[in-house]
Amino acid sequence: MSHVVLLARRSVVRTLRQPAMVVPSLLFPLLLLSINSSGLDSATRLPGFPTDSYFQFALAIPFIQGALFSANSAGTNVASDIESGFLNRLSLTPLRRVALMMGQLTGILALGLVQALTFVAVGLVFGEGIAAGPGGVVVIVALSLTISLAFGCIGAFVALRSGSGEAVQGVFPLFFAALFLSSMSLPRNLIENDWFQTVATWNPVSYMLEGIRSLVITGWDSEALALGFACAGGVALIALAAASSALRTRMVRT
């Protein structure tokens, strides 16, 4: 635990003291929220649309987009440690791999917490509140952190496999493709294009969005929340296992 605490402190400080990582992860999701809520407001007149405020519907998007920035941040930090030789030096110490992974990902969770609290505050100030109430705010933050962890583990895996920050940057557009090929703009039942609806149905990002969206619009929806946490937790576990395997290979190489 002492190893985890030391590395976690380093990860948090390094992440939060870099404005180039923190500011875009807050600014760009809020800009996208503003553009979507103003430009797509007419979609609320569609029969069966769950709310008459597109701002409420789109409020879930910044949480996912912020998590994508977390993945980029996690991967960049890990790649920087590899390129600078920091990981090589750690391999000469009795540090355990699990401590290294936990310490590295703590900075991403800290950034995810800042993002979640900021987006919730924006939703409360400019929206119509959170339908699930104060308890729903806590669950939104918890789900947002789980999503940040999931994408952060993916970023760490890419960095550990490639050892290059450029590779992490190259994968970043694929994360946005996953976001846009989901129920980001419309509920899945209102998507008329068959292939798009199929892709959105199989896309785990859709269920992460819908989990947050249910708390904002409808209140407590056990099915949406279960699917949201299951998809986020499942991706996190798979990506964490892959990143741990890549770290073991990386430590052997060094």
Coordinates of C-alpha atoms in Angstrom, one line a residue:
M1 CA 0.0 0.0 0.0
S2 CA 2.9 2.4 0.7
H3 CA 4.0 1.8 -2.9
V4 CA 0.5 2.5 -4.2
V5 CA 0.3 5.7 -2.1
L6 CA 3.6 7.1 -3.4
L7 CA 2.8 6.4 -7.0
A8 CA -0.8 7.6 -6.7
R9 CA 0.4 10.9 -5.3
R10 CA 2.8 11.3 -8.1
S11 CA 0.1 10.4 -10.7
V12 CA -2.4 12.8 -9.2
V13 CA 0.0 15.7 -9.0
R14 CA 1.4 15.1 -12.5
T15 CA -2.1 14.9 -14.0
L16 CA -3.7 17.8 -12.3
R17 CA -0.7 20.2 -12.8
Q18 CA -0.9 19.9 -16.6
P19 CA -3.4 22.4 -17.9
A20 CA -3.1 20.9 -21.3
M21 CA -4.7 17.8 -20.0
V22 CA -7.2 19.2 -17.5
V23 CA -8.6 22.2 -19.4
P24 CA -9.5 20.5 -22.7
S25 CA -11.1 17.6 -20.9
L26 CA -13.5 20.1 -19.3
L27 CA -13.8 22.7 -22.1
F28 CA -14.4 20.6 -25.1
P29 CA -17.2 18.4 -23.6
L30 CA -19.0 21.5 -22.4
L31 CA -18.6 23.1 -25.9
L32 CA -20.1 20.0 -27.5
L33 CA -22.9 20.0 -25.0
S34 CA -23.7 23.6 -25.8
I35 CA -23.7 23.0 -29.6
N36 CA -25.7 19.8 -29.4
S37 CA -28.3 21.2 -27.0
S38 CA -28.9 24.3 -29.1
G39 CA -28.6 22.7 -32.6
L40 CA -30.6 19.5 -32.0
D41 CA -33.4 20.9 -29.7
S42 CA -36.0 20.2 -32.4
A43 CA -35.4 16.5 -31.9
T44 CA -37.4 16.7 -28.7
R45 CA -40.6 17.1 -30.8
L46 CA -40.1 13.5 -32.1
P47 CA -42.9 11.1 -30.8
G48 CA -41.4 9.1 -28.0
F49 CA -38.5 11.4 -27.2
P50 CA -37.9 11.0 -23.4
T51 CA -37.8 14.7 -22.5
D52 CA -38.7 18.1 -23.8
S53 CA -35.2 19.5 -23.0
Y54 CA -32.4 18.3 -25.3
F55 CA -29.9 19.8 -22.8
Q56 CA -31.0 17.2 -20.3
F57 CA -30.8 14.4 -22.9
A58 CA -27.3 15.6 -24.0
L59 CA -25.9 16.1 -20.5
A60 CA -24.7 12.5 -20.4
I61 CA -22.3 13.1 -23.3
P62 CA -19.7 15.2 -21.5
F63 CA -19.2 12.4 -19.0
I64 CA -18.3 10.0 -21.7
Q65 CA -16.2 12.5 -23.7
G66 CA -14.4 13.5 -20.5
A67 CA -13.6 9.8 -20.0
L68 CA -12.1 9.6 -23.5
F69 CA -9.7 12.4 -22.6
S70 CA -8.9 10.4 -19.5
A71 CA -7.8 7.5 -21.7
N72 CA -5.6 9.8 -23.7
S73 CA -4.1 11.3 -20.5
A74 CA -3.5 7.8 -19.0
G75 CA -1.9 6.5 -22.1
T76 CA 0.3 9.6 -22.6
N77 CA 1.5 9.5 -19.0
V78 CA 2.4 5.8 -19.2
A79 CA 4.1 6.3 -22.5
S80 CA 6.1 9.2 -21.1
D81 CA 7.3 6.9 -18.2
I82 CA 8.4 4.3 -20.8
E83 CA 10.2 6.8 -23.0
S84 CA 11.9 8.6 -20.2
G85 CA 13.2 5.3 -18.7
F86 CA 11.2 5.7 -15.4
L87 CA 9.6 2.3 -15.9
N88 CA 13.1 0.7 -16.4
R89 CA 14.2 2.1 -13.1
L90 CA 11.1 0.9 -11.4
S91 CA 11.9 -2.6 -12.7
L92 CA 15.0 -2.6 -10.5
T93 CA 13.0 -2.1 -7.4
P94 CA 10.8 -4.5 -5.4
L95 CA 7.7 -2.7 -6.6
R96 CA 4.8 -4.9 -7.5
R97 CA 3.1 -4.6 -10.9
V98 CA -0.3 -4.2 -9.3
A99 CA 0.9 -1.3 -7.2
L100 CA 2.3 0.3 -10.4
M101 CA -1.0 -0.1 -12.2
M102 CA -3.1 1.2 -9.3
G103 CA -0.8 4.2 -8.7
Q104 CA -0.8 5.1 -12.4
L105 CA -4.6 5.0 -12.7
T106 CA -5.2 7.1 -9.6
G107 CA -4.4 10.2 -11.5
I108 CA -7.0 9.4 -14.0
L109 CA -9.6 8.8 -11.3
A110 CA -8.7 12.2 -9.8
L111 CA -9.2 13.9 -13.2
G112 CA -12.5 11.9 -13.7
L113 CA -13.7 13.2 -10.3
V114 CA -13.0 16.8 -11.3
Q115 CA -14.8 16.2 -14.6
A116 CA -17.8 14.6 -13.0
L117 CA -18.3 17.2 -10.4
T118 CA -18.0 20.0 -13.0
F119 CA -20.5 18.4 -15.4
V120 CA -23.0 17.8 -12.6
A121 CA -22.7 21.4 -11.5
V122 CA -23.3 22.6 -15.0
G123 CA -26.3 20.4 -15.3
L124 CA -27.7 21.7 -12.0
V125 CA -27.1 25.3 -12.9
F126 CA -28.3 25.3 -16.6
G127 CA -30.6 22.4 -16.6
E128 CA -33.7 21.3 -14.7
G129 CA -31.9 19.4 -12.0
I130 CA -31.2 15.7 -11.6
A131 CA -34.4 13.6 -11.6
A132 CA -32.9 11.0 -9.2
G133 CA -32.1 13.7 -6.6
P134 CA -29.0 13.9 -4.4
G135 CA -28.5 10.2 -4.4
G136 CA -28.6 10.2 -8.1
V137 CA -25.7 12.7 -8.2
V138 CA -23.6 10.3 -6.1
V139 CA -24.4 7.4 -8.5
I140 CA -23.6 9.6 -11.5
V141 CA -20.2 10.4 -10.1
A142 CA -19.6 6.7 -9.3
L143 CA -20.6 5.6 -12.8
S144 CA -18.5 8.4 -14.3
L145 CA -15.5 7.2 -12.4
T146 CA -16.0 3.7 -13.5
I147 CA -16.2 4.8 -17.1
S148 CA -13.0 6.9 -16.7
L149 CA -11.3 3.9 -15.2
A150 CA -12.4 1.7 -18.2
F151 CA -11.1 4.1 -20.9
G152 CA -8.0 4.9 -18.8
C153 CA -7.1 1.2 -18.7
I154 CA -7.5 1.1 -22.5
G155 CA -5.2 4.0 -22.8
A156 CA -2.6 2.4 -20.5
F157 CA -2.8 -0.8 -22.4
V158 CA -2.1 0.9 -25.7
A159 CA 0.8 2.7 -24.2
L160 CA 2.3 -0.4 -22.6
R161 CA 2.0 -2.4 -25.8
S162 CA 3.4 0.2 -28.1
G163 CA 5.7 2.2 -25.7
S164 CA 4.9 5.3 -27.7
G165 CA 2.8 8.4 -27.0
E166 CA 2.2 8.8 -30.7
A167 CA 0.4 5.4 -30.8
V168 CA -1.9 6.6 -28.0
Q169 CA -2.7 9.7 -29.9
G170 CA -3.4 7.6 -33.0
V171 CA -6.0 5.5 -31.2
F172 CA -7.7 8.5 -29.7
P173 CA -10.0 9.1 -32.8
L174 CA -11.3 5.6 -32.5
F175 CA -12.6 6.4 -29.1
F176 CA -14.6 9.3 -30.6
A177 CA -15.9 7.0 -33.3
A178 CA -17.3 4.7 -30.6
L179 CA -19.0 7.7 -29.1
F180 CA -20.6 8.9 -32.3
L181 CA -21.7 5.4 -33.2
S182 CA -23.8 5.1 -30.1
S183 CA -27.1 6.5 -28.8
M184 CA -25.4 9.9 -28.3
S185 CA -27.7 12.0 -30.4
L186 CA -31.0 10.0 -30.3
P187 CA -32.5 7.2 -28.2
R188 CA -31.8 3.8 -29.9
N189 CA -35.5 3.2 -30.5
L190 CA -35.8 6.4 -32.5
I191 CA -32.8 5.6 -34.8
E192 CA -34.4 4.7 -38.1
N193 CA -31.3 3.5 -40.0
D194 CA -31.1 -0.2 -39.3
W195 CA -27.3 -0.6 -39.4
F196 CA -26.8 2.4 -37.2
Q197 CA -29.3 1.1 -34.7
T198 CA -27.6 -2.3 -34.7
V199 CA -24.2 -0.8 -34.1
A200 CA -25.5 1.4 -31.3
T201 CA -27.2 -1.6 -29.7
W202 CA -24.0 -3.6 -29.6
N203 CA -21.9 -0.6 -28.6
P204 CA -21.3 -0.6 -24.8
V205 CA -20.9 3.2 -24.9
S206 CA -24.7 3.4 -25.5
Y207 CA -25.5 1.8 -22.2
M208 CA -23.0 3.9 -20.4
L209 CA -24.7 7.0 -21.8
E210 CA -28.2 5.6 -21.0
G211 CA -27.2 4.8 -17.4
I212 CA -26.3 8.4 -16.7
R213 CA -29.2 9.7 -18.8
S214 CA -31.7 7.7 -16.8
L215 CA -30.6 9.4 -13.6
V216 CA -30.9 12.8 -15.2
I217 CA -34.3 12.4 -17.0
T218 CA -36.3 9.6 -15.5
G219 CA -34.9 9.0 -12.0
W220 CA -34.1 5.5 -10.8
D221 CA -34.1 3.0 -13.6
S222 CA -32.6 -0.2 -12.3
E223 CA -32.2 -1.8 -15.7
A224 CA -30.4 1.2 -17.3
L225 CA -28.1 1.5 -14.3
A226 CA -27.3 -2.2 -14.2
L227 CA -26.5 -2.2 -17.9
G228 CA -24.4 1.0 -17.5
F229 CA -22.3 -0.3 -14.6
A230 CA -22.0 -3.7 -16.2
C231 CA -20.7 -2.4 -19.5
A232 CA -18.3 0.1 -17.8
G233 CA -17.2 -2.4 -15.3
G234 CA -16.8 -5.1 -17.9
V235 CA -14.7 -2.9 -20.2
A236 CA -12.6 -1.8 -17.1
L237 CA -11.9 -5.4 -16.1
I238 CA -11.0 -6.6 -19.6
A239 CA -8.8 -3.5 -20.2
L240 CA -7.1 -3.8 -16.8
A241 CA -6.3 -7.5 -17.4
A242 CA -4.9 -6.6 -20.8
A243 CA -2.9 -3.7 -19.4
S244 CA -1.5 -5.9 -16.6
S245 CA -0.5 -8.5 -19.1
A246 CA 1.2 -5.9 -21.3
L247 CA 2.9 -4.5 -18.2
R248 CA 4.3 -7.9 -17.3
T249 CA 5.7 -8.2 -20.8
R250 CA 7.1 -4.7 -20.7
M251 CA 8.8 -5.4 -17.3
V252 CA 10.3 -8.6 -18.8
R253 CA 11.7 -6.7 -21.7
T254 CA 13.4 -4.2 -19.4

